[in-house]
Tab-separated table of C-alpha atoms in Angstrom:
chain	number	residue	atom	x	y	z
A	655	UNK	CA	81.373	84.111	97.953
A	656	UNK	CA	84.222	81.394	98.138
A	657	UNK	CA	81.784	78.967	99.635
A	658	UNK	CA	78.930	79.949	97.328
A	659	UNK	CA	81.418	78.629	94.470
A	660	UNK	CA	82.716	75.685	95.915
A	661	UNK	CA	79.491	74.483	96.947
A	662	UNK	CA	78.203	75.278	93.151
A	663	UNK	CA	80.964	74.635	91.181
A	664	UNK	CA	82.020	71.935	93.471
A	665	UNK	CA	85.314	71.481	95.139
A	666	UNK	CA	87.118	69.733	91.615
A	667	UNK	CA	86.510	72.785	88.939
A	668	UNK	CA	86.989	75.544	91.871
A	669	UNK	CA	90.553	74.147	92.366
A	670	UNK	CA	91.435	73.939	89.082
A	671	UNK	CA	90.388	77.202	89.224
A	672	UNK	CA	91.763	78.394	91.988
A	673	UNK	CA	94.973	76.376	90.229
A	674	UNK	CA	95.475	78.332	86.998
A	675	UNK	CA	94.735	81.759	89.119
A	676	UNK	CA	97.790	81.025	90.984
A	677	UNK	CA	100.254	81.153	88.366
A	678	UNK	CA	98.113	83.802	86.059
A	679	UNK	CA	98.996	85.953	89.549
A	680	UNK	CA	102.776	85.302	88.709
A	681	UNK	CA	102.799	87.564	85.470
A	682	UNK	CA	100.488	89.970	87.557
A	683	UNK	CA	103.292	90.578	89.645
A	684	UNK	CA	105.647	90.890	87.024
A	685	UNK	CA	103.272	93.820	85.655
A	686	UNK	CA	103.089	95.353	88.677
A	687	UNK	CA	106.759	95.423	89.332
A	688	UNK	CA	106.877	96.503	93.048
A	689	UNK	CA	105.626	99.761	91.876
A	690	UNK	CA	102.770	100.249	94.986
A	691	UNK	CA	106.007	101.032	96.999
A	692	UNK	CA	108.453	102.226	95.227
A	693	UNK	CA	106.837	104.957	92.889
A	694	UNK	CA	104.460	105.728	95.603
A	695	UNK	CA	107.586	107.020	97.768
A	696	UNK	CA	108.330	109.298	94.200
A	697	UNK	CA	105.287	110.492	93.882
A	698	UNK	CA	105.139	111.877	97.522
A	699	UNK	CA	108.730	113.040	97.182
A	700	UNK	CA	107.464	114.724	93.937
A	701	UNK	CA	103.734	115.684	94.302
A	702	UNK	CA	103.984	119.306	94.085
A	703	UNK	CA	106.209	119.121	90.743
A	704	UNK	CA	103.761	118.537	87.681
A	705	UNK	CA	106.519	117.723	85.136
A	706	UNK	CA	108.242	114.958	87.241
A	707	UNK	CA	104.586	114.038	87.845
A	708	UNK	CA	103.544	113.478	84.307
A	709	UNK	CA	107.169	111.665	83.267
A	710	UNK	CA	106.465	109.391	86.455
A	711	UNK	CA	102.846	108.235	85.194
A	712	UNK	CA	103.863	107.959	81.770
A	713	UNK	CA	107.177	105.891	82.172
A	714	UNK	CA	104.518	103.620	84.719
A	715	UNK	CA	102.220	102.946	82.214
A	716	UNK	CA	104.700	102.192	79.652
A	717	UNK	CA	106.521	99.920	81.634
A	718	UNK	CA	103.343	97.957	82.340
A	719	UNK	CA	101.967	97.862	79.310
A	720	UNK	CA	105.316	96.425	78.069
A	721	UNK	CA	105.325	93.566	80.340
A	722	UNK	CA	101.729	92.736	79.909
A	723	UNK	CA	102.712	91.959	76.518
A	724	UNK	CA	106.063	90.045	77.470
A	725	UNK	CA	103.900	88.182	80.432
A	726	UNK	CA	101.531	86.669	76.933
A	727	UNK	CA	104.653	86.021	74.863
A	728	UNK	CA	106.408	84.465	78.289
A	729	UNK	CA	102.590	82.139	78.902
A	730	UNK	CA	102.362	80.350	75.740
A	731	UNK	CA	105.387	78.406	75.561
A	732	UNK	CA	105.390	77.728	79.079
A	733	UNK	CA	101.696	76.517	78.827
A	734	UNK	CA	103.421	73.461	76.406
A	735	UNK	CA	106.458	73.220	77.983
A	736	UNK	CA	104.566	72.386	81.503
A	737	UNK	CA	102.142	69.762	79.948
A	738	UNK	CA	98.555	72.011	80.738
A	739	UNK	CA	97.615	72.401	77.331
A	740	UNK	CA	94.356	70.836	78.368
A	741	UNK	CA	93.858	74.697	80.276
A	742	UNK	CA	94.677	76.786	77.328
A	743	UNK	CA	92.302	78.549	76.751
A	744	UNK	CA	91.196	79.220	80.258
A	745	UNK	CA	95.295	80.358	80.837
A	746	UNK	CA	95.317	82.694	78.209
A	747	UNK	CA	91.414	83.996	78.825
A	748	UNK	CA	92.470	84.715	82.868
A	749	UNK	CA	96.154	86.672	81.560
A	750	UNK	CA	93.638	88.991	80.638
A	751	UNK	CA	93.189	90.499	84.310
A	752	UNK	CA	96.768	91.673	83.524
A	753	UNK	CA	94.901	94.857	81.698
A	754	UNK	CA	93.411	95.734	85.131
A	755	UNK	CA	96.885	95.316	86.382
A	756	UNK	CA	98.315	97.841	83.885
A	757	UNK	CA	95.492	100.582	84.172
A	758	UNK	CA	95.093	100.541	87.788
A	759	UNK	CA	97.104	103.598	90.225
A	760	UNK	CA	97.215	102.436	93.622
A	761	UNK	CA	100.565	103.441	93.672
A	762	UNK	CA	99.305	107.428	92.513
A	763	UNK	CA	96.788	108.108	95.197
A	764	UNK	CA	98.565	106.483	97.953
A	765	UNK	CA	101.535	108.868	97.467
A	766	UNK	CA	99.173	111.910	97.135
A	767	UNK	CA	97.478	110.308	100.024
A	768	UNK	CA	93.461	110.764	98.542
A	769	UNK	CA	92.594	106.809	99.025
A	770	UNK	CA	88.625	107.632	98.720
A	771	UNK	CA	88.732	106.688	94.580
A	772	UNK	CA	90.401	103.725	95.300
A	773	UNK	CA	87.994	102.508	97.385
A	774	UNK	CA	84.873	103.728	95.537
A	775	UNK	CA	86.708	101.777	92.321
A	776	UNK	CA	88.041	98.354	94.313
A	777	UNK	CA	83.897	98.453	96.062
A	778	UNK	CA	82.233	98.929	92.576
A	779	UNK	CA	84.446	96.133	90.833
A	780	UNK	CA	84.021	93.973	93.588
A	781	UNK	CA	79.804	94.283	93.642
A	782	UNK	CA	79.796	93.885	90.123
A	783	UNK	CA	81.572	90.435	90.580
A	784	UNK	CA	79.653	89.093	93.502
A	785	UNK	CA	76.012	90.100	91.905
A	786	UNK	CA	77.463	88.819	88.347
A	787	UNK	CA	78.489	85.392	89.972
A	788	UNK	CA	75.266	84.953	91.881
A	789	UNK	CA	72.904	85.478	88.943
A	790	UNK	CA	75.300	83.780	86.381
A	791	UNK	CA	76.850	81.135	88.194
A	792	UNK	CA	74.674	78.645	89.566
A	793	UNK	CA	75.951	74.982	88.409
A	794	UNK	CA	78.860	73.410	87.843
A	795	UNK	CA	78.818	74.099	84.385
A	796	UNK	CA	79.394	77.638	85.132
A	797	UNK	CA	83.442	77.486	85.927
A	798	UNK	CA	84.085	79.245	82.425
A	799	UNK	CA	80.951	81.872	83.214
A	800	UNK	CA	83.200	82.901	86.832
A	801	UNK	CA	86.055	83.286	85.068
A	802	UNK	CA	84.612	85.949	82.691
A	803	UNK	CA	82.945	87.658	85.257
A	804	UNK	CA	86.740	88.066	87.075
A	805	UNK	CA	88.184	89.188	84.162
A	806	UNK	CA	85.452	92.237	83.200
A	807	UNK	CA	85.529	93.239	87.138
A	808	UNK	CA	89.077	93.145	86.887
A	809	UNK	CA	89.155	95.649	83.721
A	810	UNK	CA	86.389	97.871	85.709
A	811	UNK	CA	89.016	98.271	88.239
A	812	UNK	CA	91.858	99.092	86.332
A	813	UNK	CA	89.476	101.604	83.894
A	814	UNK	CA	87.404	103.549	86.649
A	815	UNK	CA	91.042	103.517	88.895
A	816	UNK	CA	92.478	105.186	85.203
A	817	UNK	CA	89.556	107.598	84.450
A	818	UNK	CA	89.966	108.737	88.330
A	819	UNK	CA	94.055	109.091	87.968
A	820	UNK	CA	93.304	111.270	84.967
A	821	UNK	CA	90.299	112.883	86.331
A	822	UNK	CA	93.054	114.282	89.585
A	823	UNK	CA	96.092	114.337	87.928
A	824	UNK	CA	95.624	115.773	84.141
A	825	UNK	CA	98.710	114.436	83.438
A	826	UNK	CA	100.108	114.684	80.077
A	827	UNK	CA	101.446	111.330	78.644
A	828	UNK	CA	104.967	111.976	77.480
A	829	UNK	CA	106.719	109.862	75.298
A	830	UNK	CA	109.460	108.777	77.501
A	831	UNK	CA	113.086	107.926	76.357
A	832	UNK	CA	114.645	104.275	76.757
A	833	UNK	CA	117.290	105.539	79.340
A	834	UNK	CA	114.602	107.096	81.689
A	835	UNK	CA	112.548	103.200	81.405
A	836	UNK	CA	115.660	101.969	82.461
A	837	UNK	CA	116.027	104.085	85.343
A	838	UNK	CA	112.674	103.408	86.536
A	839	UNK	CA	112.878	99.382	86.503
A	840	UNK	CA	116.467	99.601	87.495
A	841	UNK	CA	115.407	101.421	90.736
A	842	UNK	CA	112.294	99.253	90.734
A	843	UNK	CA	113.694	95.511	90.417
A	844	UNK	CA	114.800	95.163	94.122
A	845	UNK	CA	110.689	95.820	95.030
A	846	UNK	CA	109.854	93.628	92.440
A	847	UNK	CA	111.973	90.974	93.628
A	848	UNK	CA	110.440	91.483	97.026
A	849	UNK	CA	106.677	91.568	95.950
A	850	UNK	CA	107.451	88.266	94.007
A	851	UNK	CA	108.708	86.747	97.296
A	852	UNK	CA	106.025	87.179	98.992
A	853	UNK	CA	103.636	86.041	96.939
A	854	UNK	CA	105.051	83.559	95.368
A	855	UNK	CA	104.881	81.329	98.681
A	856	UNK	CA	100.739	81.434	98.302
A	857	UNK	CA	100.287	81.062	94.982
A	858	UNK	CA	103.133	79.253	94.652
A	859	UNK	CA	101.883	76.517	97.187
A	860	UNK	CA	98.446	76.533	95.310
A	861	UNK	CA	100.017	75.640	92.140
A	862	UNK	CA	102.418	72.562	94.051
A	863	UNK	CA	99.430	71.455	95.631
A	864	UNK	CA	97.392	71.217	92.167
A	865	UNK	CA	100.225	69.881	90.099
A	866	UNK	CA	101.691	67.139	92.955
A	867	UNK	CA	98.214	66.424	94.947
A	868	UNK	CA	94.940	67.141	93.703
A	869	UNK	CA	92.803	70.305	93.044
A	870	UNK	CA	90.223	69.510	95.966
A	871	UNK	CA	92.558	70.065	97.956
A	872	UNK	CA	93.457	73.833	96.294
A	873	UNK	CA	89.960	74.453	97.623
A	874	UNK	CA	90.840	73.447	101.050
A	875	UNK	CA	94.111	75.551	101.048
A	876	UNK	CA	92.807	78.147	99.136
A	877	UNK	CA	89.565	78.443	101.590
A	878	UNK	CA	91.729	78.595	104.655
A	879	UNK	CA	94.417	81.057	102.516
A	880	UNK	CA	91.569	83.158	101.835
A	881	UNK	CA	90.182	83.309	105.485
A	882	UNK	CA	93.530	84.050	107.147
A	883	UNK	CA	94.377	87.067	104.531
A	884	UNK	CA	90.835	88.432	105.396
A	885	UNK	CA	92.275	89.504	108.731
A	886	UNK	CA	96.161	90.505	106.475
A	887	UNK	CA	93.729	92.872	104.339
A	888	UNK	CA	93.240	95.144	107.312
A	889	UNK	CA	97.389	95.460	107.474
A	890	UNK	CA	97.196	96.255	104.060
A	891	UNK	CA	94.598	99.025	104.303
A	892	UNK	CA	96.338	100.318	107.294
A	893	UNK	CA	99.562	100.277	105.696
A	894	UNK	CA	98.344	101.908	102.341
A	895	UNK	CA	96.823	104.719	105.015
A	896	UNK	CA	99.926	105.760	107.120
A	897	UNK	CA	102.971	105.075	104.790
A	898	UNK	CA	102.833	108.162	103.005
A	899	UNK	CA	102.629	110.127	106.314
A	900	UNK	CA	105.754	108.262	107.996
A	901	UNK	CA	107.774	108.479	104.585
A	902	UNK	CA	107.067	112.378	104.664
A	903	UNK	CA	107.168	113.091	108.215
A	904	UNK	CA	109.582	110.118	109.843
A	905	UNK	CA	107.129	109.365	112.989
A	906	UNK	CA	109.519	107.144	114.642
A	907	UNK	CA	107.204	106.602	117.809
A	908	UNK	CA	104.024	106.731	116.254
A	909	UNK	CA	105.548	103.803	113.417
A	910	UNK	CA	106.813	101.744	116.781
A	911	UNK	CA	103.192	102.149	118.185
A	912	UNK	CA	101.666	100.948	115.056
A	913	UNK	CA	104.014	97.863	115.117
A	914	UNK	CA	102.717	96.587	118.423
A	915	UNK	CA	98.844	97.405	117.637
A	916	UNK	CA	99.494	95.472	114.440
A	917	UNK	CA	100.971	92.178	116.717
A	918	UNK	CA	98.328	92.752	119.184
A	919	UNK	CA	95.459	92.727	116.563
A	920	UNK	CA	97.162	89.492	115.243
A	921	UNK	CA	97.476	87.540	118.165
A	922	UNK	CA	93.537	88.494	118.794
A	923	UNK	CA	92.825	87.455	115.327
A	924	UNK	CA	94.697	84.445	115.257
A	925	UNK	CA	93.273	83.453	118.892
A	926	UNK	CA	89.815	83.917	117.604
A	927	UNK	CA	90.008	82.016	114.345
A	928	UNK	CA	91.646	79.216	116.091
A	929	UNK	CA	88.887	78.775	118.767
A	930	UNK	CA	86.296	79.077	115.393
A	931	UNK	CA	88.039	77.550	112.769
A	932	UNK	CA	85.385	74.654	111.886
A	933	UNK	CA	82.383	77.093	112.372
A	934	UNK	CA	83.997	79.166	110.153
A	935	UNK	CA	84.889	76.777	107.290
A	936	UNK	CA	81.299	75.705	107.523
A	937	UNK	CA	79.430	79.194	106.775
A	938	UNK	CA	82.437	80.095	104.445
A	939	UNK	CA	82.387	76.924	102.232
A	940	UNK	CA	79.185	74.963	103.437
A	941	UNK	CA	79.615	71.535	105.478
A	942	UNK	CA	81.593	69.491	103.049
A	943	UNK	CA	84.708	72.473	104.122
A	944	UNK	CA	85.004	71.748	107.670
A	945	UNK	CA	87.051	68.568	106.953
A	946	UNK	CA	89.820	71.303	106.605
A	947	UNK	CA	89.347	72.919	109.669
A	948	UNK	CA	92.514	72.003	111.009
A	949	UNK	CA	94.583	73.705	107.909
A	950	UNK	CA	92.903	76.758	109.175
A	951	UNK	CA	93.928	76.012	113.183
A	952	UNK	CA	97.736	75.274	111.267
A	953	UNK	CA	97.663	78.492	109.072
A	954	UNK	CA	96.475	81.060	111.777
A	955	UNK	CA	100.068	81.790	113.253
A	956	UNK	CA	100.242	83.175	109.491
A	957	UNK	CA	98.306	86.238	110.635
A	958	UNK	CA	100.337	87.973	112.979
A	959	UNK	CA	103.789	86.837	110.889
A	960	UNK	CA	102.581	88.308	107.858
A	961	UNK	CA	101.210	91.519	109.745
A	962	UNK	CA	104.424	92.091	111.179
A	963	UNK	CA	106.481	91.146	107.835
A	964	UNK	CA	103.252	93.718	106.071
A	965	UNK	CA	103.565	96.759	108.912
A	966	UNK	CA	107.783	96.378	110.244
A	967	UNK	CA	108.927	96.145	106.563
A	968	UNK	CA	107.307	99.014	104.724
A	969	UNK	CA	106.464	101.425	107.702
A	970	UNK	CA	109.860	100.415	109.176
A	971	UNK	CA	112.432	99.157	106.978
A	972	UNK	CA	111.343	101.235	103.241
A	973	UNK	CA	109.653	104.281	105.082
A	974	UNK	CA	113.316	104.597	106.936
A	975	UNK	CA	115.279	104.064	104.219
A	976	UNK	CA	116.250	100.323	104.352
A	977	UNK	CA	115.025	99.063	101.079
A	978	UNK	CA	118.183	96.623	100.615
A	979	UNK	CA	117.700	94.729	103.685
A	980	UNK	CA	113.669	94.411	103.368
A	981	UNK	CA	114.229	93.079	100.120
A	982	UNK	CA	116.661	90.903	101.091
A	983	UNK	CA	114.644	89.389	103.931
A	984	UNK	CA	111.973	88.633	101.021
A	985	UNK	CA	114.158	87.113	98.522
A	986	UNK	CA	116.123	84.823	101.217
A	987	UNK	CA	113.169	83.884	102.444
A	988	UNK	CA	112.042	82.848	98.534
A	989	UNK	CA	114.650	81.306	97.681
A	990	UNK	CA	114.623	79.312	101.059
A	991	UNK	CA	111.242	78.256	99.693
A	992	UNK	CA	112.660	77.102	96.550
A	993	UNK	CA	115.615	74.863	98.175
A	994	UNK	CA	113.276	72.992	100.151
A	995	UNK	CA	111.021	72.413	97.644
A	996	UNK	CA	113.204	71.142	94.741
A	997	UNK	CA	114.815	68.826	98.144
A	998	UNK	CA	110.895	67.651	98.537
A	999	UNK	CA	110.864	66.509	94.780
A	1000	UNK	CA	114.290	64.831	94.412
A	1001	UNK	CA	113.574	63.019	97.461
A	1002	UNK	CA	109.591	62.122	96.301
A	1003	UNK	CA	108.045	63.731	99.344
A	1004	UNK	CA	105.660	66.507	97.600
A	1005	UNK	CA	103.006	65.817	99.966
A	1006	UNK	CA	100.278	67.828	101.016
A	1007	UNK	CA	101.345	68.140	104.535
A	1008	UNK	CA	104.673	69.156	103.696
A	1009	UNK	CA	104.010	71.840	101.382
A	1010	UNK	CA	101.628	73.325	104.043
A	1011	UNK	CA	104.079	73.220	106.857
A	1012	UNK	CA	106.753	75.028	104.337
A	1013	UNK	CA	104.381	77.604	103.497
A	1014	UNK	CA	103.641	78.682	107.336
A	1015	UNK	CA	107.929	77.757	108.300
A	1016	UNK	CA	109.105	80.409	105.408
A	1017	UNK	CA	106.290	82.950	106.371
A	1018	UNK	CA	107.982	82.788	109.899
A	1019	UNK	CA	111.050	83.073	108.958
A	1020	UNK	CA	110.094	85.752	106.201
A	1021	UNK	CA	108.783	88.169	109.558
A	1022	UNK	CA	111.824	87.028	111.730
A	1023	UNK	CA	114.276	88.348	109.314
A	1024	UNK	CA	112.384	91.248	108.489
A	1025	UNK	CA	112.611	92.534	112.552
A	1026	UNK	CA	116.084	91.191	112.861
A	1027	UNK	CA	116.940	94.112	109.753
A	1028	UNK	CA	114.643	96.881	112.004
A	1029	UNK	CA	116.444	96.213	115.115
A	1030	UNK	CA	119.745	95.853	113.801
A	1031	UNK	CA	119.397	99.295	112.064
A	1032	UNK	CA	117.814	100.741	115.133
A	1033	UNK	CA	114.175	101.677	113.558
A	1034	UNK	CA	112.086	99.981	116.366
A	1035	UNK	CA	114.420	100.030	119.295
A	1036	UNK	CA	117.290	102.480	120.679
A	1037	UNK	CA	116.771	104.822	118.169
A	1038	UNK	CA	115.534	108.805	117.419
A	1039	UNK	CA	115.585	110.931	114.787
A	1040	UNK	CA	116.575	114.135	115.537
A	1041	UNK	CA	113.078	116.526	116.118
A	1042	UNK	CA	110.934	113.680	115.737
A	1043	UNK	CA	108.710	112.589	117.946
């Protein structure tokens, strides 16, 4: 579908975009909070104890519907204070996918382990936007039309994933005191802080890129972004699958066999996409694309470092109980990031080139630290937990 809209839209109003998605994905994080992780550990701690249930979903959803509303108070002034008033309306009209964000309980079914309404939910909401965008979207006056279409799938997610939560759970919402809020985004922060590391180096880069260079070129990033977390997806899926299981059960060897399937897969993924990199930016965004196939040939060592940073730091570092140092390995690695970047504007060299070869150095080093923490604490090496196998 991403070459279906640049070739429509054209490669201009796709990046721009593509541009103010990157920093509406900012305040998504900030509603989501790191929760995925952390309160799915409490829930499978907790799944068998309906009252600690019930407090945990209610204190969630009050949390996030808090900082939905901070994230709008947080957007205007910064829309001013930034100089994009010209994308006002199309800022405040995408913050809207931050009600998706607040409804939807990913975080619920992974720790009770039942993924199958997740997936009916994410495959409905995701139909519904591909059918929309091909029978609503089919000029380039239709960037506004897209947009609307992401939003409603967005808030089809978020509802069905709700109705589904309530539908298993029949929780009771509580009203939940300020010192038990506190609790839960004091215990949360350090995963939120992680979570915004990690994806503040994507859509981070998409926003430098639009602001210092030029939004064709967001399409060209974003295009090769897109193709390269295709293949990071199926961490994702795999890691949503089997952390519950490790967190519960500690399957040292089993977690140390996942590890090198998940570097294995990479390396054959990467390989692949390397050897088909212009074919594939041709059927993904039409002919015009392949003039980027060598961002893609750059960006592919980005699948196995972010599959190891995605598998060794959640089924390694969190499922074993090393939450400090995978956090840490995420914010250093942010705030790495940041130094180099603020060096590449006081010395006038916010090029295009640069900001890509940051983005794939601090992924690197991002994964590096990350098994530096799991062999240091003896997760994947020299190490067994007593009666585990």
């Amino acid at each position: 579908m991403i070459g279906y809209l640049i070739r429509v839209l054209g490669e201009e109003n796709y990046g721009t975009i593509t541009w103010v998605d990157s920093f509406i994905q900012y305040f998504l994080i900030l509603i989501n909070f790191g929760f995925d992780l952390y309160i799915s550990k409490n829930i499978v701690e907790n799944k068998d104890d309906k009252a600690k249930i019930d407090e945990i979903i209610s204190s969630i959803y009050t949390i996030k519907a808090l900082l939905f509303l901070l994230s709008f108070i947080l957007l205007v002034p910064f829309i001013f204070i930034s100089g994009t008033q010209a994308y006002f309306f199309l800022f405040i009209v995408m913050m809207l996918m931050g009600g998706g964000e607040v409804l939807f309980p990913i975080w619920y079914f992974q720790g009770i382990e039942k993924m199958k309404p997740i997936t009916i939910v994410t495959v409905i909401a995701r139909v519904f936007l591909v059918i929309g965008t091909f029978v609503l979207v089919v000029n380039n006056d239709h960037g506004f039309r897209y947009v609307v279409l992401l939003v409603i799938s967005n808030l089809i997610w978020g509802g069905m994933g709700f109705y589904f939560l309530k539908k298993e759970s029949n929780f009771k919402f509580l009203k939940i005191p300020l010192k038990t809020l506190l609790f839960y985004l004091k215990e949360g922060y350090l995963f939120f802080l992680g979570k915004f590391s990690t994806l503040f180096l994507n859509f981070g880069t998409i926003f430098l890129i639009g602001y210092f260079c030029s939004k064709s070129l967001v399409s060209g990033f974003d295009l090769a972004s897109k193709i390269v977390f295709a293949f990071v997806f199926v961490y994702e899926v795999i890691q949503q699958a089997v952390f519950p299981s490790i967190v519960r059960n500690k399957r040292i060897t089993f977690m140390r066999k996942l590890v090198l399937l998940t570097f294995m897969m990479g390396i054959t993924f990467a390989l692949i996409t390397y050897c088909f990199s212009e074919k594939i930016m041709g059927v993904l965004g039409g002919n015009e694309m392949t003039k980027y196939s060598y961002l893609l040939k750059q960006m592919v060592i980005l699948i196995p470092a972010i599959g190891i940073s995605n598998i060794v730091g959640s089924c390694a570092l969190v499922a074993f109980g090393s939450l400090k140092q995978y956090n840490f390995s995420l914010i250093i690695s942010c705030l790495a990031y940041m130094s180099i970047v603020l060096f590449l504007y006081l010395f006038d060299q916010m090029y295009f080139e640069n900001l890509i070869f940051l983005r794939i150095g601090v992924d690197i080093l991002m994964a590096c630290l990350i098994l530096f923490f799991s062999i240091k604490n003896k997760i994947l090496f020299s190490h067994k937990l007593p009666g585990q196998n």
